[in-house]
Tab-separated table of C-alpha atoms and ligand atoms in Angstrom:
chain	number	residue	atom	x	y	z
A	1	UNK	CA	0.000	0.000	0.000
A	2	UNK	CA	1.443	3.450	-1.072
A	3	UNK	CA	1.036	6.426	0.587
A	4	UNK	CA	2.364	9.435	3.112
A	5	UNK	CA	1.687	9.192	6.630
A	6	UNK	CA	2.383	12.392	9.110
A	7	UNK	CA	1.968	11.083	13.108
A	8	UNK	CA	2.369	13.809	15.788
A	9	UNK	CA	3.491	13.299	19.330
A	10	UNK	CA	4.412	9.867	17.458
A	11	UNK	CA	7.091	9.280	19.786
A	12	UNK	CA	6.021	6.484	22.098
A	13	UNK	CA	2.818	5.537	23.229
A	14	UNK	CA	-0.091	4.991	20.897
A	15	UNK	CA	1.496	6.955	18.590
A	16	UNK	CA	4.524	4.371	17.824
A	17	UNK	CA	1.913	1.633	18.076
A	18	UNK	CA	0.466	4.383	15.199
A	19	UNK	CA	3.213	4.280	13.011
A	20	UNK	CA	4.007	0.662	13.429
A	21	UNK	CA	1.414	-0.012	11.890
A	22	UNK	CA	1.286	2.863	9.225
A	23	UNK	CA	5.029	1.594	8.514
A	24	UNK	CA	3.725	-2.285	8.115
A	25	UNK	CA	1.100	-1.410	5.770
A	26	UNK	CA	4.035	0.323	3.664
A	27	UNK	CA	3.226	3.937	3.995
A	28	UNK	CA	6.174	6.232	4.046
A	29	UNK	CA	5.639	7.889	7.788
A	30	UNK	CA	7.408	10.813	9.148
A	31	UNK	CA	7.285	10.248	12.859
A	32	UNK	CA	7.008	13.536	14.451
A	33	UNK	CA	6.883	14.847	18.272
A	34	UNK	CA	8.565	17.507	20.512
A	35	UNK	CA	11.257	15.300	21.376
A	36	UNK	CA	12.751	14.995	18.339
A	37	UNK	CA	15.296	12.502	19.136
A	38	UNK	CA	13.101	10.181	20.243
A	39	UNK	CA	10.830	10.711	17.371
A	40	UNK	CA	14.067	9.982	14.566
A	41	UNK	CA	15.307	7.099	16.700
A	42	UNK	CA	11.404	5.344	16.440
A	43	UNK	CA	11.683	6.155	12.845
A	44	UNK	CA	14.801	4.499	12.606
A	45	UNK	CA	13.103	1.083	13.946
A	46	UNK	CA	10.387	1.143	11.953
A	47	UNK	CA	9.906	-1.871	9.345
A	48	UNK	CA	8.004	-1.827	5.808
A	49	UNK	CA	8.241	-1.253	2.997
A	50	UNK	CA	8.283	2.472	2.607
A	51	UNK	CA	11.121	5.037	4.203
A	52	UNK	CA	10.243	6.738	7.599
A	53	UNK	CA	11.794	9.389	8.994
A	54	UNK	CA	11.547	11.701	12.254
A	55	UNK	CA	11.346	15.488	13.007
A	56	UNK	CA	10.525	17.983	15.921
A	57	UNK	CA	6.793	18.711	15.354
A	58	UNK	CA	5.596	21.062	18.576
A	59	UNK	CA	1.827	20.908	17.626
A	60	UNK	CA	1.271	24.228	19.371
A	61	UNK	CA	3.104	25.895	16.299
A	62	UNK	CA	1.451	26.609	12.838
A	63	UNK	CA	5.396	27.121	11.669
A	64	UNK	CA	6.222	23.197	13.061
A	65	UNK	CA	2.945	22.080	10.621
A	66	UNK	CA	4.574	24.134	7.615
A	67	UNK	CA	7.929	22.743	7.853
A	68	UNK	CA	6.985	19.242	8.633
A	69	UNK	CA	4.397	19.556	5.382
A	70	UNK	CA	7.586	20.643	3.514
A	71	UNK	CA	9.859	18.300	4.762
A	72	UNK	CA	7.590	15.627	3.746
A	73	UNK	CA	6.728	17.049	0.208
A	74	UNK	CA	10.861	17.543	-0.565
A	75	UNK	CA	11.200	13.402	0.216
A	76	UNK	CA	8.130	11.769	-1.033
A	77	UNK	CA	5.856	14.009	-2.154
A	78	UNK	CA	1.539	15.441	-1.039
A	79	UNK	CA	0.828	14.006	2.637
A	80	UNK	CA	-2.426	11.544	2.682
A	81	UNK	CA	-2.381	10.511	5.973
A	82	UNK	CA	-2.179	12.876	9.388
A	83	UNK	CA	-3.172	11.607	12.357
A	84	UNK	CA	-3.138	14.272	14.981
A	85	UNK	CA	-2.248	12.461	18.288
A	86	UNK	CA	0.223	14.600	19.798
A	87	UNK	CA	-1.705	15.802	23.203
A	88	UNK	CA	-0.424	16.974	27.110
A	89	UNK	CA	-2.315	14.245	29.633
A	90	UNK	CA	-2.390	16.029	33.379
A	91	UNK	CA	-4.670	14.601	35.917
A	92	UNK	CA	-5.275	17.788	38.085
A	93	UNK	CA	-8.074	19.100	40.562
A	94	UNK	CA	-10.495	21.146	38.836
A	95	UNK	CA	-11.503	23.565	41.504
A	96	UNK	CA	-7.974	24.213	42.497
A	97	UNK	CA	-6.539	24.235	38.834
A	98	UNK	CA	-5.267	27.438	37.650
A	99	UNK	CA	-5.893	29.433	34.971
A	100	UNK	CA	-3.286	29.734	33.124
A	101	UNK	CA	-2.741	25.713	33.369
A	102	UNK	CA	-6.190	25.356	32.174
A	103	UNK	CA	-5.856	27.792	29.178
A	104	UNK	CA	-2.282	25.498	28.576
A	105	UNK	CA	-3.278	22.791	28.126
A	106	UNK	CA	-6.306	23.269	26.238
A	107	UNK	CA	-4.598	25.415	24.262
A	108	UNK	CA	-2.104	23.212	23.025
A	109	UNK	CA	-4.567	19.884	22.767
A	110	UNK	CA	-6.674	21.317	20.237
A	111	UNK	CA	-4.185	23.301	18.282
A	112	UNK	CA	-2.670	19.782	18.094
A	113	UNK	CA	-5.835	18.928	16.303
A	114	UNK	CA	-6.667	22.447	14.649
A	115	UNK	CA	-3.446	23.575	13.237
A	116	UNK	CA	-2.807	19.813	11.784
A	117	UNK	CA	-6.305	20.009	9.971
A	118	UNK	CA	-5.650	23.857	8.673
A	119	UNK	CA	-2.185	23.486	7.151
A	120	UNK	CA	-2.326	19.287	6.004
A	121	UNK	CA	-6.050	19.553	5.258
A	122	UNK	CA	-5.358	22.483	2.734
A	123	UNK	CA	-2.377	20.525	0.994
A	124	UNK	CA	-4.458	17.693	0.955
A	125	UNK	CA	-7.407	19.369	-0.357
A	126	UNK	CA	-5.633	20.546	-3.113
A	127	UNK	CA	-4.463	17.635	-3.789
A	128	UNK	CA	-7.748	16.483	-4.068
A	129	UNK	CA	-7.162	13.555	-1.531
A	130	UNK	CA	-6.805	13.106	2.125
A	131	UNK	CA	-7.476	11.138	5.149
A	132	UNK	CA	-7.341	13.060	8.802
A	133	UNK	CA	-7.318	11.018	12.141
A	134	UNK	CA	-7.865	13.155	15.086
A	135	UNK	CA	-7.228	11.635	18.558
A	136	UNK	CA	-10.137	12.274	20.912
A	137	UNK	CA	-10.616	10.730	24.092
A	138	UNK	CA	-13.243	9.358	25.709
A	139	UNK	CA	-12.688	12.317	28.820
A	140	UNK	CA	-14.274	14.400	26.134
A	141	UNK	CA	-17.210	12.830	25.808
A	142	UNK	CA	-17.671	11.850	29.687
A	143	UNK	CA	-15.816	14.410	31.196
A	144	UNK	CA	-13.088	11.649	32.426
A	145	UNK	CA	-12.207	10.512	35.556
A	146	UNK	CA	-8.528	10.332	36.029
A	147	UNK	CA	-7.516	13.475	33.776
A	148	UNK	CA	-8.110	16.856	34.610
A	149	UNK	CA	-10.946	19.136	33.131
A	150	UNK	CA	-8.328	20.999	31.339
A	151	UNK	CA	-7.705	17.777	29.122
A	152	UNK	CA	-11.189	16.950	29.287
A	153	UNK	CA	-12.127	19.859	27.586
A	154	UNK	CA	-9.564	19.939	24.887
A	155	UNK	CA	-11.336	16.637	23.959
A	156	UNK	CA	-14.488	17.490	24.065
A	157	UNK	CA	-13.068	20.643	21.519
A	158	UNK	CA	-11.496	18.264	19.250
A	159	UNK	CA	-14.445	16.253	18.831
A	160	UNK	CA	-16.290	19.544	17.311
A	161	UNK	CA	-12.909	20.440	15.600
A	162	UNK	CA	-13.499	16.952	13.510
A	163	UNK	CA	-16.835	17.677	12.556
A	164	UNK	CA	-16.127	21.260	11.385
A	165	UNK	CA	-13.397	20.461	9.454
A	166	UNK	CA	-14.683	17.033	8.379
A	167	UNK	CA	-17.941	19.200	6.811
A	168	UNK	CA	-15.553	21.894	5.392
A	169	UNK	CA	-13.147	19.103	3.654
A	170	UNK	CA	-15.570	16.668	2.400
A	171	UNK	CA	-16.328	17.855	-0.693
A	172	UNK	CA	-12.517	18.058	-1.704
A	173	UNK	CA	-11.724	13.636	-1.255
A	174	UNK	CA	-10.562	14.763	2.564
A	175	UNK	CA	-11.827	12.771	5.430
A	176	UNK	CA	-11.396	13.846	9.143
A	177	UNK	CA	-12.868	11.864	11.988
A	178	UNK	CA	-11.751	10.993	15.882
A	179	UNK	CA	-11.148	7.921	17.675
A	180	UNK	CA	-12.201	8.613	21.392
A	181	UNK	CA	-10.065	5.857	23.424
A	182	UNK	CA	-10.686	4.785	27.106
A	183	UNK	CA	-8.147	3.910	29.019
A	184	UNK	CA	-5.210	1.671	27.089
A	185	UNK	CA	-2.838	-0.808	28.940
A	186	UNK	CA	-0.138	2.042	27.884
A	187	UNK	CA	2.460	4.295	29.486
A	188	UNK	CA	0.838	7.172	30.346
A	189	UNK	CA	-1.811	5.293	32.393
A	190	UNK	CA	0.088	3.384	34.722
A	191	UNK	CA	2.091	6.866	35.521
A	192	UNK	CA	-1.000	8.757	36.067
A	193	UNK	CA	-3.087	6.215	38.227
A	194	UNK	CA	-1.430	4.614	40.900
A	195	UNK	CA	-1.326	1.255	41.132
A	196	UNK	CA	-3.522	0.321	44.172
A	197	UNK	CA	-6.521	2.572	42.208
A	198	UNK	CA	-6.114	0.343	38.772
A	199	UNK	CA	-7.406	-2.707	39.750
A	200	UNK	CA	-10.263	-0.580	40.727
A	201	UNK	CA	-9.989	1.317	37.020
A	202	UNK	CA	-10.073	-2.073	35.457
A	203	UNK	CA	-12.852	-3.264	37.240
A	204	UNK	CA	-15.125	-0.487	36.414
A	205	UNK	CA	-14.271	-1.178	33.065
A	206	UNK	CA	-17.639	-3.450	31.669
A	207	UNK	CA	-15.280	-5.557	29.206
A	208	UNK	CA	-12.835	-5.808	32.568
A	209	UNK	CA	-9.567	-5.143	31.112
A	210	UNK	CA	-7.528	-1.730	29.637
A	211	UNK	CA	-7.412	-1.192	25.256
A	212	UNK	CA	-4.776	-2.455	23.605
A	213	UNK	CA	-2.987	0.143	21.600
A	214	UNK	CA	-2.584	-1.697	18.505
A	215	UNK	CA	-6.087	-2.072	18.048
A	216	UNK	CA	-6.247	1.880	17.679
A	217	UNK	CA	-3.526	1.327	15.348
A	218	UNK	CA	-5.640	-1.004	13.165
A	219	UNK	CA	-8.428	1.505	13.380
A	220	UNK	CA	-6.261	4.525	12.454
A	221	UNK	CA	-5.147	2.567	9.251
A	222	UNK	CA	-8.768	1.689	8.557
A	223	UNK	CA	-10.077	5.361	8.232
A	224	UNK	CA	-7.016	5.960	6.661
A	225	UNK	CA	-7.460	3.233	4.019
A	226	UNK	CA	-8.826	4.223	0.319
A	227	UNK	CA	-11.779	2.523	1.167
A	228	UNK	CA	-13.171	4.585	3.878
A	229	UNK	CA	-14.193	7.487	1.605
A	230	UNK	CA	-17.559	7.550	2.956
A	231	UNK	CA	-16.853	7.979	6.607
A	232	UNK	CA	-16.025	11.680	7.844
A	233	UNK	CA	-16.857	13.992	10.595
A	234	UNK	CA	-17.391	10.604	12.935
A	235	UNK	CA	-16.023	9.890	16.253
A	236	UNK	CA	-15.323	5.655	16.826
A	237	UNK	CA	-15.525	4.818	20.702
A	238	UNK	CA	-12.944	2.415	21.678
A	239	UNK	CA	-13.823	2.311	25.391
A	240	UNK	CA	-14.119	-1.529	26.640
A	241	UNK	CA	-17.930	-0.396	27.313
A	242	UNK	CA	-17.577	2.572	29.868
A	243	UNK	CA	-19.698	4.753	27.418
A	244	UNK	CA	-22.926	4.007	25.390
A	245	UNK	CA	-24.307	6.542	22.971
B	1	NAD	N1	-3.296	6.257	26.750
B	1	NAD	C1	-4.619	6.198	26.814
B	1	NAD	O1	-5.198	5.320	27.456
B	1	NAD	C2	-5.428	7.221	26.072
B	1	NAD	C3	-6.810	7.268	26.295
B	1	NAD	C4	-7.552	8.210	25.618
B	1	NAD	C5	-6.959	9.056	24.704
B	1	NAD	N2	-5.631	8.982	24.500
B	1	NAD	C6	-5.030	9.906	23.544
B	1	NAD	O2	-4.130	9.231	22.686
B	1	NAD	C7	-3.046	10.091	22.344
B	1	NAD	C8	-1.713	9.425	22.692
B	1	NAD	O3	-1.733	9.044	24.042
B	1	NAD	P1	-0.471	8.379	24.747
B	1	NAD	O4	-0.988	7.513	25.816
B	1	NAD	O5	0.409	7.785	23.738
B	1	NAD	O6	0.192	9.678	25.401
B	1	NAD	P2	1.711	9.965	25.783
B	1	NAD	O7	1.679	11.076	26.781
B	1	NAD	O8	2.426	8.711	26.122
B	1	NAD	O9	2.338	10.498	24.424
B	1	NAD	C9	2.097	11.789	23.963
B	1	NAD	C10	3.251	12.214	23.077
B	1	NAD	O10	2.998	13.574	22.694
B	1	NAD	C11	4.213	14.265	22.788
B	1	NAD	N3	3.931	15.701	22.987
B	1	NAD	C12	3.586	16.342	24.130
B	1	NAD	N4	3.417	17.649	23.890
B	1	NAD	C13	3.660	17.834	22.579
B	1	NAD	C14	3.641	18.942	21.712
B	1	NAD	N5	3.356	20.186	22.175
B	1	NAD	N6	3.927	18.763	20.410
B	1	NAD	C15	4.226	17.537	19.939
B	1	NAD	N7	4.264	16.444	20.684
B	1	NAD	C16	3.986	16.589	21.997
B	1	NAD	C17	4.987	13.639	23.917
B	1	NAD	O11	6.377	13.883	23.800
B	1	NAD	C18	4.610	12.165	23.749
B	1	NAD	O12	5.535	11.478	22.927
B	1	NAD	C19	-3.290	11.395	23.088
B	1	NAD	O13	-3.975	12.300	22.234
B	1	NAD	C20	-4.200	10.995	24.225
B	1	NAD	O14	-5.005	12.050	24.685
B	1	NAD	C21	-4.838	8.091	25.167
């Protein structure tokens, strides 16, 4: 399978398991994130059949987009494939959580998600082909439990983000939908809930057990796949059962 993959905050986490998997079904994939060595050292792991490489990509900055959109033009040619995953996770007590913290982080969660869809949505819509992942959560849709409202809210924004841009973009071959996770057996949530609270996480989890991350993977290359033309502006649950809509 052809094709040029951009991941944000790509790396570790679900985004690796992301371009694993982008990389296996032979996209070329330039792993981005704000740590850019660890982002060209994933890229250097990769296997498949196309190239990957890796690049600082600080999703808070329009100019980051640009020059990653460039970069990626010079070496294989018009992006079809951004998945905007790149997001700060803070648990944090909402009636005690500062301002400016709260402006932070939402800030920079759903410029992750707007910026990405301005500056690769435009290329791609020129181009007269794209496919936009945007990574929700299901704290958007609930209000979460662990996180804090800040991140909570940037969800809930990128959610609305998807469907505006999904509505704008359709017309032009350019798809842009979310995949809200719940909690995934991943990194970031055994460092944010400690261990003794989760068993308890688990359990209230109806299907009993965390996601695994390369089951977003597989979904990420669906909606990224040729085939899923007719699917835009949606939001997938992957949530073991915690939320019914
Ligand atoms: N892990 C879960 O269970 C879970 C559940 C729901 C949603 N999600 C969502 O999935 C995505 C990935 O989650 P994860 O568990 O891999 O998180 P993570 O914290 O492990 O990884 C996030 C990555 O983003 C990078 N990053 C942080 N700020 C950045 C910035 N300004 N610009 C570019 N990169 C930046 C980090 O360096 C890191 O590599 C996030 O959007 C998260 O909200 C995860």
């Amino acid at each position: 399978m052809s094709g040029i993959a951009v991941v944000t905050g790509a790396a570790g986490g679900m985004g690796e398991a992301i371009c694993r998997r982008l990389a296996a079904d032979g996209r070329h994939v330039l792993v981005t994130d704000i740590d850019a060595d660890a982002a060209t050292d994933l890229a250097g792991r990769l296997e498949g059949e196309g190239e990957a490489a890796g690049a600082r990509l600080d999703v808070s900055s329009r100019d980051d987009f640009e020059a990653a959109l460039a970069m990626v033009r010079e070496r294989w040619g018009e992006p079809t494939i951004l998945v905007n995953n790149a997001a700060i996770t803070q648990a944090a007590d909402l009636m005690t959580l500062p301002a400016q913290e709260f402006t932070s982080v939402l800030g920079i969660n759903t410029s992750s998600a707007f910026l990405g869809c301005q500056v690769f949505g435009q290329a791609m819509a020129d181009a007269g082909f794209g496919r936009i992942v945007n990574m929700a959560s299901l704290a958007g849709q609930n209000g979460g439990t662990a996180t804090g409202g800040h991140y909570a809210a940037s969800k809930g924004a990128i959610l609305t983000v998807t469907k505006i841009f999904a509505r704008e973009l359709a017309s032009k071959g350019v798809t842009v939908n979310s995949i809200s996770p719940g909690p995934h057996d991943l990194p970031i949530v055994h460092r944010t809930v400690p261990p003794e609270k989760l068993e308890a996480v688990m359990a209230g989890i109806p299907v009993g057990h965390l996601g695994d991350p390369e089951f977003i993977a597989d979904t990420v290359a669906l909606l990224a796949s040729d085939r899923a033309s007719f699917v835009t502006g949606a939001c997938w649950d992957i949530n073991g059962g915690l939320y019914l809509r």
